[in-house]
């Protein structure tokens, strides 16, 4: 019995020292999980990516299956404005290649505006982005539900001091011409 208890304690301590360990808070864990979870849209129209099977297998072997998935018929390319619940505003010009999304823009607070770079993918009805400001002291993981307007979603900010911030977003988009 004592060995079992010690084993559990060492496992918990090991998990917390793991750089991929995030939190024991169930609400935060659920939110982090939902960012990568595909959502079903009911009536939304989706087209299957007709990628070369060799490229698809390569992406999956590189642990990047999100780029080999389904792509919505809707156009994601364009100018995006994302308002975070903590007051930051992100303006991005995004490009789309299949389910892969990438681009650049700015992140603004009440005191600072800086260039930012974004990459991500479409998974089901979610646009999932990672946005990195030029100072590289935080990483924004954003998930936007693209099934209906106004676009809404959630975000997690990973700070350089290993802390996290979470919140909600609202977003709008102007399509590229």
Coordinates of C-alpha atoms in Angstrom, one line a residue:
X1 CA 0.0 0.0 0.0
X2 CA 2.8 2.4 0.9
X3 CA 4.5 1.7 -2.4
X4 CA 1.3 2.5 -4.3
X5 CA 0.9 5.9 -2.4
X6 CA 4.6 6.8 -3.0
X7 CA 4.2 5.8 -6.7
X8 CA 1.2 8.1 -7.1
X9 CA 3.0 11.0 -5.4
X10 CA 6.1 10.6 -7.6
X11 CA 3.8 10.4 -10.7
X12 CA 2.1 13.6 -9.8
X13 CA 5.3 15.4 -9.0
X14 CA 6.8 14.2 -12.3
X15 CA 3.8 15.4 -14.3
X16 CA 4.1 18.9 -12.8
X17 CA 7.7 19.1 -13.7
X18 CA 6.9 18.1 -17.3
X19 CA 7.0 21.1 -19.6
X20 CA 3.8 19.9 -21.3
X21 CA 1.9 19.6 -18.0
X22 CA -0.6 22.4 -17.9
X23 CA -3.0 22.3 -14.9
X24 CA -5.2 20.2 -12.7
X25 CA -8.0 22.8 -12.9
X26 CA -10.8 20.8 -14.7
X27 CA -12.2 24.0 -16.3
X28 CA -8.9 25.0 -17.8
X29 CA -8.1 21.5 -18.9
X30 CA -11.5 21.2 -20.7
X31 CA -10.9 24.6 -22.4
X32 CA -7.4 23.5 -23.6
X33 CA -8.9 20.3 -24.9
X34 CA -11.8 22.0 -26.7
X35 CA -9.4 24.2 -28.6
X36 CA -8.3 21.2 -30.7
X37 CA -11.6 19.4 -30.7
X38 CA -13.4 19.3 -34.1
X39 CA -17.0 20.5 -33.9
X40 CA -19.9 19.3 -36.0
X41 CA -21.9 21.9 -37.9
X42 CA -25.0 20.2 -39.1
X43 CA -25.8 22.1 -42.3
X44 CA -22.4 23.6 -43.1
X45 CA -20.9 22.5 -46.4
X46 CA -17.5 20.9 -46.3
X47 CA -15.2 19.7 -49.1
X48 CA -12.7 17.0 -48.5
X49 CA -9.1 17.9 -49.2
X50 CA -7.9 16.0 -52.3
X51 CA -4.3 16.0 -51.1
X52 CA -1.7 13.6 -52.4
X53 CA -1.8 10.5 -50.0
X54 CA 1.9 10.7 -49.6
X55 CA 1.7 14.3 -48.4
X56 CA -1.2 13.4 -46.1
X57 CA 0.8 10.5 -44.5
X58 CA 3.9 12.7 -44.2
X59 CA 1.8 15.4 -42.3
X60 CA 0.4 12.7 -40.0
X61 CA 3.8 11.2 -39.3
X62 CA 5.0 14.7 -38.4
X63 CA 2.2 15.0 -35.9
X64 CA 0.5 17.6 -38.1
X65 CA -2.7 15.8 -39.1
X66 CA -4.6 19.1 -38.7
X67 CA -3.3 20.2 -42.1
X68 CA -4.6 17.0 -43.8
X69 CA -8.3 17.4 -42.8
X70 CA -11.5 18.8 -44.2
X71 CA -11.6 22.4 -45.4
X72 CA -14.8 24.4 -45.2
X73 CA -16.1 25.9 -48.4
X74 CA -16.1 29.3 -46.7
X75 CA -13.1 31.5 -47.4
X76 CA -10.9 32.2 -44.4
X77 CA -8.4 34.4 -46.3
X78 CA -8.9 38.1 -45.5
X79 CA -8.6 40.7 -42.8
X80 CA -9.5 39.5 -39.3
X81 CA -10.2 41.6 -36.3
X82 CA -10.2 39.7 -33.0
X83 CA -11.2 41.3 -29.7
X84 CA -10.0 39.5 -26.5
X85 CA -11.9 39.7 -23.2
X86 CA -8.8 41.1 -21.5
X87 CA -8.8 44.2 -23.8
X88 CA -6.2 43.2 -26.4
X89 CA -7.1 43.5 -30.0
X90 CA -5.5 41.4 -32.8
X91 CA -5.7 42.5 -36.4
X92 CA -4.5 39.8 -38.9
X93 CA -4.3 39.4 -42.6
X94 CA -4.7 35.6 -43.1
X95 CA -3.9 33.4 -46.1
X96 CA -5.3 29.9 -46.7
X97 CA -3.8 26.9 -48.3
X98 CA -6.2 23.9 -47.9
X99 CA -6.8 23.7 -44.2
X100 CA -3.5 25.5 -43.3
X101 CA -3.9 29.2 -42.3
X102 CA -1.0 31.7 -41.9
X103 CA -0.5 35.4 -41.8
X104 CA 0.6 38.5 -39.9
X105 CA -0.7 41.6 -38.4
X106 CA -0.7 43.5 -35.0
X107 CA -1.6 42.9 -31.4
X108 CA -2.6 46.1 -29.6
X109 CA -3.2 46.9 -25.9
X110 CA -4.0 50.2 -24.4
X111 CA -0.2 50.9 -24.1
X112 CA 1.5 48.9 -26.8
X113 CA 1.1 47.9 -30.5
X114 CA 3.4 45.3 -32.0
X115 CA 3.7 43.1 -35.1
X116 CA 2.5 39.6 -34.7
X117 CA 2.6 36.4 -36.8
X118 CA -0.1 33.7 -37.0
X119 CA -0.4 30.1 -38.1
X120 CA -3.0 27.5 -37.6
X121 CA -5.6 25.3 -39.3
X122 CA -9.2 24.7 -39.7
X123 CA -10.6 21.7 -37.9
X124 CA -14.3 21.0 -38.4
X125 CA -16.1 24.3 -37.7
X126 CA -13.2 25.8 -35.8
X127 CA -10.4 28.1 -36.9
X128 CA -7.5 27.4 -34.6
X129 CA -4.7 29.9 -34.6
X130 CA -1.5 30.4 -32.7
X131 CA -0.4 34.1 -32.7
X132 CA 3.1 35.1 -31.7
X133 CA 3.9 38.8 -31.0
X134 CA 7.2 40.1 -32.2
X135 CA 8.5 40.4 -28.6
X136 CA 7.9 36.6 -28.2
X137 CA 7.1 36.8 -24.5
X138 CA 3.7 35.2 -25.0
X139 CA 1.8 32.8 -27.3
X140 CA -1.9 33.2 -28.0
X141 CA -3.8 30.0 -28.8
X142 CA -7.1 31.0 -30.3
X143 CA -10.1 28.9 -31.3
X144 CA -12.9 30.6 -33.3
X145 CA -16.2 28.9 -34.1
X146 CA -16.8 29.8 -37.8
X147 CA -20.3 28.4 -38.1
X148 CA -22.2 31.7 -37.5
X149 CA -21.9 35.4 -37.1
X150 CA -20.8 37.0 -34.9
X151 CA -17.8 34.7 -34.7
X152 CA -17.0 33.8 -31.1
X153 CA -14.4 31.6 -29.4
X154 CA -11.9 31.1 -26.6
X155 CA -8.2 31.8 -26.1
X156 CA -5.3 30.8 -23.9
X157 CA -2.2 33.0 -23.5
X158 CA 0.9 31.2 -22.6
X159 CA 3.2 33.7 -20.8
X160 CA 7.0 33.4 -20.7
X161 CA 6.9 33.1 -16.9
X162 CA 4.9 29.8 -17.4
X163 CA 1.6 31.3 -16.3
X164 CA -1.6 31.2 -18.3
X165 CA -4.4 33.6 -19.1
X166 CA -7.7 32.5 -20.6
X167 CA -10.7 34.3 -21.9
X168 CA -13.3 34.7 -24.7
X169 CA -13.0 36.4 -28.1
X170 CA -15.3 38.0 -30.7
X171 CA -14.1 38.2 -34.2
X172 CA -15.0 39.6 -37.6
X173 CA -13.6 39.1 -41.1
X174 CA -13.5 41.0 -44.4
X175 CA -12.8 38.5 -47.2
X176 CA -10.0 39.1 -49.6
X177 CA -11.0 40.4 -53.1

